[in-house]
XYZ file of C-alpha atoms in Angstrom:
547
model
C -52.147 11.140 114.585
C -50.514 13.338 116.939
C -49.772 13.724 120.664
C -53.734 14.138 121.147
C -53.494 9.821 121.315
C -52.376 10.396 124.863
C -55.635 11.726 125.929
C -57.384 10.148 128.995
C -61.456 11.002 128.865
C -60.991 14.741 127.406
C -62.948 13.852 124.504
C -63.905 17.530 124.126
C -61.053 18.505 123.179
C -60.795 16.509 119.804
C -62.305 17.812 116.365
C -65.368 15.142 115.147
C -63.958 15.886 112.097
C -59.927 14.787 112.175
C -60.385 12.937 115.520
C -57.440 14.646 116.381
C -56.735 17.927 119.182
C -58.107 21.431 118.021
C -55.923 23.647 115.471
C -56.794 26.947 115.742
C -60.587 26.128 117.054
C -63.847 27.734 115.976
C -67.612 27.758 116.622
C -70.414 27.561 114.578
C -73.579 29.688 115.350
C -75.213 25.663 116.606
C -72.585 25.654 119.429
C -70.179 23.202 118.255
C -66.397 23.545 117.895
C -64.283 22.080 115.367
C -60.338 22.774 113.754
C -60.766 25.915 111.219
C -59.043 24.239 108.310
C -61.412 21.377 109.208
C -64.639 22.919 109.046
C -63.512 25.148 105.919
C -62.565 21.843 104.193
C -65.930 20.637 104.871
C -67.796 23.600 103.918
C -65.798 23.730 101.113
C -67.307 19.725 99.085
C -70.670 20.156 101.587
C -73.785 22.338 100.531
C -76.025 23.530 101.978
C -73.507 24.341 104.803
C -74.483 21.920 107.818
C -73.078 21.123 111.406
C -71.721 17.543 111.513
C -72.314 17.297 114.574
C -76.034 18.423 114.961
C -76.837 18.610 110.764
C -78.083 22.046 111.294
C -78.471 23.457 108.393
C -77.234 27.018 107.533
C -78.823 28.921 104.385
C -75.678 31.060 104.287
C -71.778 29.994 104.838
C -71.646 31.011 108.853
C -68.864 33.020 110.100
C -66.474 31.336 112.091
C -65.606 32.752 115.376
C -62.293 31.835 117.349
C -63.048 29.838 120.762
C -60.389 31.550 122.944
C -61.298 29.247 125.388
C -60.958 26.504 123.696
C -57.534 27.117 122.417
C -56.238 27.841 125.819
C -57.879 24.651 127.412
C -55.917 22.703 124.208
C -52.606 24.876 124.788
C -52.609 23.505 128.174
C -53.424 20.159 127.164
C -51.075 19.728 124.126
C -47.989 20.820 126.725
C -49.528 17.918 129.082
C -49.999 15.506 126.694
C -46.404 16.045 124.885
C -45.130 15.359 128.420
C -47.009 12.332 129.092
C -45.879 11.011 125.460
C -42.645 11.699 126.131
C -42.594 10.066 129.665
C -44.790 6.922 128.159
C -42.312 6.811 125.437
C -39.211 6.010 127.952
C -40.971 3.431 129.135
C -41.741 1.682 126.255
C -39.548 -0.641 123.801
C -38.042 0.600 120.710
C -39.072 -2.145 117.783
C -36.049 -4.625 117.246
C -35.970 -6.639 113.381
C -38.956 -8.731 113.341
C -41.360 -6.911 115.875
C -44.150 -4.638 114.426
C -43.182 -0.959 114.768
C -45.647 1.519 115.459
C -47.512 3.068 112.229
C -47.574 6.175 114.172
C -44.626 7.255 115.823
C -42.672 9.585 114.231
C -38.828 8.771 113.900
C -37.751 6.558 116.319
C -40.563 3.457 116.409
C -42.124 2.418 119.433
C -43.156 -1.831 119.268
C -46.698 -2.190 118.657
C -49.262 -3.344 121.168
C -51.983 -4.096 118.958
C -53.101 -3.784 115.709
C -56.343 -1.965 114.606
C -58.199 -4.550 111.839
C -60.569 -1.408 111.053
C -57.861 1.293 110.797
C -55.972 -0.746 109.436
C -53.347 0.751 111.875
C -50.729 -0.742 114.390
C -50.347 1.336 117.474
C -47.827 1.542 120.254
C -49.143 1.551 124.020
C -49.221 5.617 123.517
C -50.456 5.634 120.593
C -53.682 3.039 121.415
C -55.015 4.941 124.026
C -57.478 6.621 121.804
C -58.878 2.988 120.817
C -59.404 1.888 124.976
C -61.125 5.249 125.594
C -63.097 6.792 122.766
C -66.429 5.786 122.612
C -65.821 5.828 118.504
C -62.912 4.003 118.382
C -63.334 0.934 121.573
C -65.650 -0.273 118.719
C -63.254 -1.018 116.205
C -61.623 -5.033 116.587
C -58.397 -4.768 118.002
C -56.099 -7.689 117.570
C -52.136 -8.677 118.237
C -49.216 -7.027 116.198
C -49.093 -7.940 113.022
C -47.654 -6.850 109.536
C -49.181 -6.587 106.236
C -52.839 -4.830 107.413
C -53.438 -4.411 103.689
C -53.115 -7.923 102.960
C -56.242 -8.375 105.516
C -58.429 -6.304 102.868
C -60.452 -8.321 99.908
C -58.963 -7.289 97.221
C -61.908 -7.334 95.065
C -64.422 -5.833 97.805
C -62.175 -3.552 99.781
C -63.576 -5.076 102.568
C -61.771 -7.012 105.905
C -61.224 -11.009 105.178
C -63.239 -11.924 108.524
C -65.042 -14.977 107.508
C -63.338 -18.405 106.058
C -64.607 -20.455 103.222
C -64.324 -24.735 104.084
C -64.699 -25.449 100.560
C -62.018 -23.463 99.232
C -59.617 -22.811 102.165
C -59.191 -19.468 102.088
C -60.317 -16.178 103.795
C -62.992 -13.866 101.945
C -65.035 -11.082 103.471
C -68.555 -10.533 103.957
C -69.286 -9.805 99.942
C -67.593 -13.054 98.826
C -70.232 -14.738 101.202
C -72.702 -13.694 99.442
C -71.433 -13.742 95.792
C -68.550 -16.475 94.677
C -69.252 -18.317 97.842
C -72.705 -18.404 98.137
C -73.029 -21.869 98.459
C -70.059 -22.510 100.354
C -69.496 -23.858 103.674
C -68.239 -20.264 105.183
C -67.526 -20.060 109.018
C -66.014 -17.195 111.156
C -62.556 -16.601 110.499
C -61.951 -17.719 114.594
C -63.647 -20.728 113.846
C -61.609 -21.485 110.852
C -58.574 -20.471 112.926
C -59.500 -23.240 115.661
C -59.993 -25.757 113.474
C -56.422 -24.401 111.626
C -54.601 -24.362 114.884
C -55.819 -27.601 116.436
C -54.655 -29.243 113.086
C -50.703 -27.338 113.255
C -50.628 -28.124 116.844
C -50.475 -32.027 115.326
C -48.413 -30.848 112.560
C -45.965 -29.495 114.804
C -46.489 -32.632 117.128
C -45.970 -34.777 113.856
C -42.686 -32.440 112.806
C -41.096 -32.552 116.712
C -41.507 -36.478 116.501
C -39.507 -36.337 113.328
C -37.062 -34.382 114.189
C -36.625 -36.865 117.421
C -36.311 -39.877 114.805
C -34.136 -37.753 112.514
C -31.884 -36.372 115.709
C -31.196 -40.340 116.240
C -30.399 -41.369 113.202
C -27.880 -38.503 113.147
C -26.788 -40.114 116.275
C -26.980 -43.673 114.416
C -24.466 -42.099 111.861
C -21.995 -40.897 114.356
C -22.292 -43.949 116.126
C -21.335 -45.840 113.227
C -19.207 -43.943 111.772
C -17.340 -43.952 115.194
C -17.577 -48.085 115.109
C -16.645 -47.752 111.381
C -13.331 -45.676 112.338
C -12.595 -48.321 115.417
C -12.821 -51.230 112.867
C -10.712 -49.186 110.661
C -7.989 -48.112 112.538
C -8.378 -52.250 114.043
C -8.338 -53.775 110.384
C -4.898 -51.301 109.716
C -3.122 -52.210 112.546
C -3.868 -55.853 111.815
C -2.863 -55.276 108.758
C 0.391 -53.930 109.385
C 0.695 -55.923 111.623
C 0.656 -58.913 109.283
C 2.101 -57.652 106.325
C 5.200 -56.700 108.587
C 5.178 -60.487 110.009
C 4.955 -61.618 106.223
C 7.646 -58.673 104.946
C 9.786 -60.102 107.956
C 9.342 -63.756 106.795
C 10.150 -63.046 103.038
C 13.399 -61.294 103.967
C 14.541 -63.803 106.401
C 13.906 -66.553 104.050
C 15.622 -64.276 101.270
C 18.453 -64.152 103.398
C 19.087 -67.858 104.438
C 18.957 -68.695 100.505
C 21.804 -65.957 99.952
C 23.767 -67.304 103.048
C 23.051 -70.302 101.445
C 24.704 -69.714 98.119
C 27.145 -67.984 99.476
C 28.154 -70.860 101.967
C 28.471 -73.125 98.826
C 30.099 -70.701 97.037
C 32.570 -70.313 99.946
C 33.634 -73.701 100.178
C 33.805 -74.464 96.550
C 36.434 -71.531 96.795
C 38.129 -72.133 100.045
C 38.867 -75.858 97.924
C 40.015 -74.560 94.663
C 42.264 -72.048 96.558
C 43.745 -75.118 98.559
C 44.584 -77.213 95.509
C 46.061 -74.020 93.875
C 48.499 -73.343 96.722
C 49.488 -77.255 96.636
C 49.950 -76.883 92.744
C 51.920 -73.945 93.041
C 54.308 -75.496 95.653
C 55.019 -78.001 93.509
C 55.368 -76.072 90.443
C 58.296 -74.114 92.438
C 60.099 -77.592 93.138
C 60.121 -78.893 89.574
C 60.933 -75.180 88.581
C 63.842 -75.683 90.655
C 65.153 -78.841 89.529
C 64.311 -78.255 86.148
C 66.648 -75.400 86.811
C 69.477 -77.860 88.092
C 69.069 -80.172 84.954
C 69.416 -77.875 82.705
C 72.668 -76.756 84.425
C 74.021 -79.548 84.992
C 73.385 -80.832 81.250
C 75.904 -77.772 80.230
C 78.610 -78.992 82.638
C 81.343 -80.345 80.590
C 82.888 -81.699 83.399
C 82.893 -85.341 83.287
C 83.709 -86.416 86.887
C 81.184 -83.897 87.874
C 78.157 -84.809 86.015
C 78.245 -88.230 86.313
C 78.729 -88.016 90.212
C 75.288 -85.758 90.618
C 73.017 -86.990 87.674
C 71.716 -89.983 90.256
C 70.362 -87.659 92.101
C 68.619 -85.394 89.267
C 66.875 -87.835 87.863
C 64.807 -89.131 90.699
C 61.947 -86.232 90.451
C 60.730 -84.534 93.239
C 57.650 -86.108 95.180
C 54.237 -84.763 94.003
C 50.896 -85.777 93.378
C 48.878 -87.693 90.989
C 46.173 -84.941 90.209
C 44.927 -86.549 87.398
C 41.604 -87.451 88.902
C 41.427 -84.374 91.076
C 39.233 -81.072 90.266
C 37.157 -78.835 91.356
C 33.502 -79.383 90.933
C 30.651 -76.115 90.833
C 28.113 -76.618 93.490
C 24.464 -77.465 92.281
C 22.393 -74.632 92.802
C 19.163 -76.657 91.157
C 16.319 -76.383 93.440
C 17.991 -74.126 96.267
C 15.187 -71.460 95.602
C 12.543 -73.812 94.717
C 13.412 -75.052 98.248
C 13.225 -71.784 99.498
C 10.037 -70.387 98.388
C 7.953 -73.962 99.343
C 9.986 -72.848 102.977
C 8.242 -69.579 102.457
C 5.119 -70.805 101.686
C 4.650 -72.695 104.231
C 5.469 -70.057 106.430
C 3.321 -68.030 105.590
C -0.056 -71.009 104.635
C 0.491 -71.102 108.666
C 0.540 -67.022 108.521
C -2.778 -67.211 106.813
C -4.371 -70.021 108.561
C -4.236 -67.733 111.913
C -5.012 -64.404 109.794
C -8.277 -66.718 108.526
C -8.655 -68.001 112.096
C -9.030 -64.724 113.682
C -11.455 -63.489 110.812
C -13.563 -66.426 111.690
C -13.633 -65.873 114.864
C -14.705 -62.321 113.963
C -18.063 -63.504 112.014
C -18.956 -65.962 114.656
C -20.230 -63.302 116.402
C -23.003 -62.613 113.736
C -24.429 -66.195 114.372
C -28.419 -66.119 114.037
C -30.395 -69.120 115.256
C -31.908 -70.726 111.713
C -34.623 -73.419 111.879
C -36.299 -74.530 108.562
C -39.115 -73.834 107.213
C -41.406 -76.895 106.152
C -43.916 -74.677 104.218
C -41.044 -74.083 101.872
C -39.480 -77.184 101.487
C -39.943 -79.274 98.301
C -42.205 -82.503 98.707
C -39.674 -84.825 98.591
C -37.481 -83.293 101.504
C -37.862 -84.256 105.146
C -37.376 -82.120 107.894
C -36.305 -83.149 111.323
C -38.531 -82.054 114.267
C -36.286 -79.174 115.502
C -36.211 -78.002 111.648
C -32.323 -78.241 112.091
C -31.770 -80.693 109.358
C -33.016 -82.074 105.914
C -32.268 -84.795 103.679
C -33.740 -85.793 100.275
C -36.142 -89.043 100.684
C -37.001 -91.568 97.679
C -40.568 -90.372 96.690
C -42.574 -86.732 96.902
C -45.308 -86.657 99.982
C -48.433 -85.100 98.914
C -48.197 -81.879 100.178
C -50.081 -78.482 99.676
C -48.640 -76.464 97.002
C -49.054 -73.294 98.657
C -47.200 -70.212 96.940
C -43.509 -70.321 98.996
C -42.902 -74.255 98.477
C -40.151 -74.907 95.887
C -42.063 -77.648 93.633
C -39.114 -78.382 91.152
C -35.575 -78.242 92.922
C -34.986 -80.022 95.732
C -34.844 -76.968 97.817
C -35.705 -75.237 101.679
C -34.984 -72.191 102.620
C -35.484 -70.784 106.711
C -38.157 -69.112 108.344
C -35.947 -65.854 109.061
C -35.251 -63.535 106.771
C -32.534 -60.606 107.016
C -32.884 -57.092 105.617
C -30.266 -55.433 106.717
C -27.044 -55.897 109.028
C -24.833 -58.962 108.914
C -25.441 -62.861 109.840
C -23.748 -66.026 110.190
C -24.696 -69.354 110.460
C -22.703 -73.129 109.784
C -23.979 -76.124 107.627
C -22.719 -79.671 108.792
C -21.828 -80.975 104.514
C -20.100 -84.691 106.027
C -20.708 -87.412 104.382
C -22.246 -86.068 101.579
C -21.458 -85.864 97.710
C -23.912 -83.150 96.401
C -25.496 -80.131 98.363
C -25.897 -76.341 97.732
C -25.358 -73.616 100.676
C -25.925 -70.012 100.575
C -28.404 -67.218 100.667
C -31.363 -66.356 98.022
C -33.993 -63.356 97.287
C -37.150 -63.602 98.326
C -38.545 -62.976 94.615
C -36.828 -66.197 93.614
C -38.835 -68.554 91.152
C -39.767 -71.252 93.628
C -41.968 -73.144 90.721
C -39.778 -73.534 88.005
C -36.540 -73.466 86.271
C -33.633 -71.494 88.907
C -30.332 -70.442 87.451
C -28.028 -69.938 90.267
C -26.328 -67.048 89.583
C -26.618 -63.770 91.547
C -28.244 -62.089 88.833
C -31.350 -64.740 89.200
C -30.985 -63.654 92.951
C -28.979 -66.265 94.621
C -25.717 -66.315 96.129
C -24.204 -70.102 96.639
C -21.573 -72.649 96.238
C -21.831 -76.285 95.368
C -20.527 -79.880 95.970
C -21.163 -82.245 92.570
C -19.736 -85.939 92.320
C -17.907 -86.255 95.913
C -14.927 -83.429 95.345
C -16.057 -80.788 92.217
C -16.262 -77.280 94.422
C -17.807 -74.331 92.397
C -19.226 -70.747 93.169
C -21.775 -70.146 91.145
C -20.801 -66.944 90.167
C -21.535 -66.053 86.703
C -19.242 -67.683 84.859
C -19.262 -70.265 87.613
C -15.437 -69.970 89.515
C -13.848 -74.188 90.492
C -12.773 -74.413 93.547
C -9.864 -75.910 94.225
C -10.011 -77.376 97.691
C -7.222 -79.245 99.615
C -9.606 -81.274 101.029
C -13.587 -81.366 101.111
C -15.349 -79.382 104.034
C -17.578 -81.119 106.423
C -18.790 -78.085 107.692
C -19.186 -74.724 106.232
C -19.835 -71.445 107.825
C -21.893 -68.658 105.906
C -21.611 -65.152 106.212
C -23.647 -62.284 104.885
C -22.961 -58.197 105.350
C -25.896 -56.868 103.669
C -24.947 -53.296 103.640
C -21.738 -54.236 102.454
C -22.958 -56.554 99.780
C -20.818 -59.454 100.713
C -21.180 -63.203 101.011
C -18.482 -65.658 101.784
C -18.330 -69.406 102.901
C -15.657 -70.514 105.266
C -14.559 -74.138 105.828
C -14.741 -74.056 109.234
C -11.783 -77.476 110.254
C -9.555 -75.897 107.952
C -10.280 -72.149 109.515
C -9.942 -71.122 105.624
C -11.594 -68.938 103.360
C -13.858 -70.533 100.233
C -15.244 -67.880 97.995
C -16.517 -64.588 98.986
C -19.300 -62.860 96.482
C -18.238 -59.282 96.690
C -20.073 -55.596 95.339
C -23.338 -57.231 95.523
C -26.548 -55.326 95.572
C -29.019 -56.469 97.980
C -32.344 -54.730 97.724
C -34.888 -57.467 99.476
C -34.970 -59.777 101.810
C -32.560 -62.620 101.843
C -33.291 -66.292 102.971
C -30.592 -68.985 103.844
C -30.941 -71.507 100.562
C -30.100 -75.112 101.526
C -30.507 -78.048 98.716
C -29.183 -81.427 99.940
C -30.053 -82.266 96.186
C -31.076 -85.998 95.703
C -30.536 -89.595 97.927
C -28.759 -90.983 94.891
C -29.486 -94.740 95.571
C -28.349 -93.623 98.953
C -24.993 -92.415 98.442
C -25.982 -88.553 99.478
C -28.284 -89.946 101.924
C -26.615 -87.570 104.741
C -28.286 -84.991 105.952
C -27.498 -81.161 106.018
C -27.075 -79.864 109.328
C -27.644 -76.388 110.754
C -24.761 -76.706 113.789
C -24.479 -74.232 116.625
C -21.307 -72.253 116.225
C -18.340 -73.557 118.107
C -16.026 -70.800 118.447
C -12.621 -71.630 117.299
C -9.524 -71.573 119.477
């Protein structure tokens, strides 16, 4: 289409034929002016040779006669139009990557105003003007920028996709009504576009809200990885810390057994060197007069030798050094001595190092009470479900699906799923119990091997002092003395469980690289009265946070 788009209400001056401004006009005998190469064209597929216009019908091709007129009334306006174009053109945006360009414009694109869904045309605000004033064209449905106006056609019908079928959510046209989709639930295609958008508008609704939840939990990570690197760079510098205190204490205890030695060595010297010197002194005397004896015994002077031989024969004082000597230190437990020096050094090294941990997981505590519909018929519970001890006969109790009916076993109401917990058992008094935490898929009506591939995680008192984790093999325990309480502490991300006795501020057993996938339940067993010998209960304490 050319510059004739920019016409106002001169509708006389387009060809019916092109819908475009006269080339090179001409009349027909009826009256009626059209472009020459149009009305040849025409002519040319068309006979009998009629007007379109009025469908006159001539019995001979007509002779065309130039409208002068005309062509100077279109001269005129083709000069006005270009200028309006041109004008109109500054005005308007040039297309940027992702806008519709104008189908029309020639070289530089203009951005599209609308698109024409009959044309199949998109049009810049120039270029449009045809479709807001021709009496023709204002018919045709006009409709936003868009790309693709092909893709709007049936492909099997060659008609627009204006109507949308329910029943197989998609777009047909007015002949897939009628044929494939006879039968069909078929609605406008505004209708179906309603429906559409009022559905995306939740979509997007849905999407925004998880993109909120997603946006925190990228904030969760940062958080934690933020506490994570605060624990980190807290754990190193404790760790330093201690390892420098310890590095310090096993060279200062290296040193006092060298000084050690080394005194001992030292004076074991210092006494040999004395006797030595003494030795030597009187080696030079008897030298000496040993020197004078045998001298004298060559004199063969008689007056002389027996005048001086009085005095050679008393020998020279010494000393008796037959039960004198020098006698190598014992060096038989000096490092034996050291190291129990050292390890006591550092036992009180590691009871602070296990104090502070403590102190650390005593944060976790959670609030535990038991749970009675769990507990095995011949347990009893206190009121405040805070303890439990085994009586001497089962109570008749409903066997409902989360009582343990073989072991004598109760686990809490709360559960954990995630995070870390900690909570203390009073064990005094006592000479059989199990502590820890179990699955919640646990067999609760029959046979329970307590392992952590059966799902639990615990350690156990038998006969008054033999510790174990049941681990799998089962680890002893060897325990200076027997806990009377014991703390219990769970990181489930982590996958770690470890008991603490809580007097001695000292580690137990810790059950690392677990794999927690379900809930987990504290797991308390007092285990049987025994006659009355493990009669004690086992008490859930409130943390008391150690010094």
């Amino acid at each position: 289409m050319s510059a004739a788009s920019c016409l106002h209400t001169e509708d006389q001056f387009l060809c019916s034929i092109c819908l475009d401004v006269f080339t090179h006009p001409v009349s027909t005998p009826c009256g009626h002016n059209f472009c020459k190469s149009c009305i040849i064209n025409h002519w040319d597929v068309k006979v009998p040779y009629d007007c379109p216009n009025c469908k006159e019908v001539f019995k001979t091709r007509p002779e065309l006669k130039v409208n002068t007129f005309i062509s100077e009334m279109v001269s005129q306006f083709r000069q006005s139009a270009q200028h309006e174009a041109s004008s109109s053109s500054s005005e308007q945006q040039v297309s940027k990557p992702g806008e519709v360009p104008c189908d029309v414009c020639i070289g530089t694109k203009l951005k599209a105003r609308k698109s024409c869904q009959v044309c199949l045309v998109s049009y810049c605000k120039t270029h449009l003007k045809p479709h807001l004033t021709m009496t023709g064209l204002k018919r045709h449905q006009l409709m936003d920028p868009v790309e693709n106006l092909e893709g709007r056609m049936c492909e099997k019908h060659d008609k627009l996709l204006e109507l949308f079928c329910k029943n197989d959510q998609m777009c047909v046209c007015v002949m897939c009504s009628v044929t494939d989709h006879k039968t069909h639930n078929v609605v406008p295609l505004r209708e179906g576009y309603e429906v559409k958008k009022a559905k995306l508008g939740k979509t997007e609704a849905e999407i925004q809200q998880m993109i909120q939840k997603r946006r925190l939990k990228v904030a969760e990570f940062k958080q934690s990885v933020e506490l994570s690197k605060k624990n980190a760079d807290r754990e190193m510098a404790e760790g330093v810390q201690v390892f420098s205190a310890l590095m310090e204490t096993v060279e200062r205890c290296l040193n006092n057994l060298m000084d050690t030695i080394k005194e001992k060595q030292k004076e074991t010297e210092e006494q040999a060197e004395g006797f030595i010197k003494e030795l030597q002194q009187e080696i030079s005397e008897l030298e000496k007069r040993s020197s004078e004896v045998k001298k004298l015994s060559r004199s063969e002077d008689h007056l002389h030798l027996l005048q001086n031989i009085t005095s050679l024969n008393t020998a020279p004082p010494t000393k008796n050094w037959t039960g004198v000597g020098v006698h190598p230190p014992s060096y038989e437990g000096t490092v034996v001595r050291a190291v129990k020096q050292l390890k006591e050094t550092l036992s009180e090294q590691m009871k602070k190092l296990f104090e502070a941990e403590l102190k650390r997981v005593q944060q976790y505590e959670v609030d535990l009470t038991l749970d009675p519909d769990t507990a095995h018929p011949a347990l009893i519970l206190s009121d405040d479900g805070k303890q439990v001890h085994c009586g001497d006969e089962e109570k008749n109790l409903p066997d409902n699906l989360e009582r343990f009916s073989k072991y004598t076993i109760v686990s809490s109401k709360q559960s954990f799923s995630s995070g870390r917990f900690y909570f203390e058992v009073q064990v005094k008094g006592k000479t059989d119990w199990d502590l820890g935490v179990a699955r919640e898929s646990i067999n609760r009506k029959g046979d329970i091997t307590l392992t952590p591939q059966d799902g639990l995680w615990t350690i156990w008192l038998r006969n008054e002092n033999e510790y174990k984790a049941l681990a799998d093999p089962p680890v002893d325990l060897s325990l200076q003395s027997g806990p009377e309480k014991v703390g219990v502490f769970v990181d489930y991300e982590e996958g770690l469980v470890s008991f603490y006795d809580i007097d001695a501020a000292a580690l137990i057993y810790s059950f690392t690289g677990c794999s927690f996938t379900e809930k987990l339940y504290p797991y308390f067993e007092p285990c049987s009265n025994d006659g009355g010998k493990n009669s004690a209960p086992l008490i859930i304490s409130p943390v008391r946070q150690t010094e």
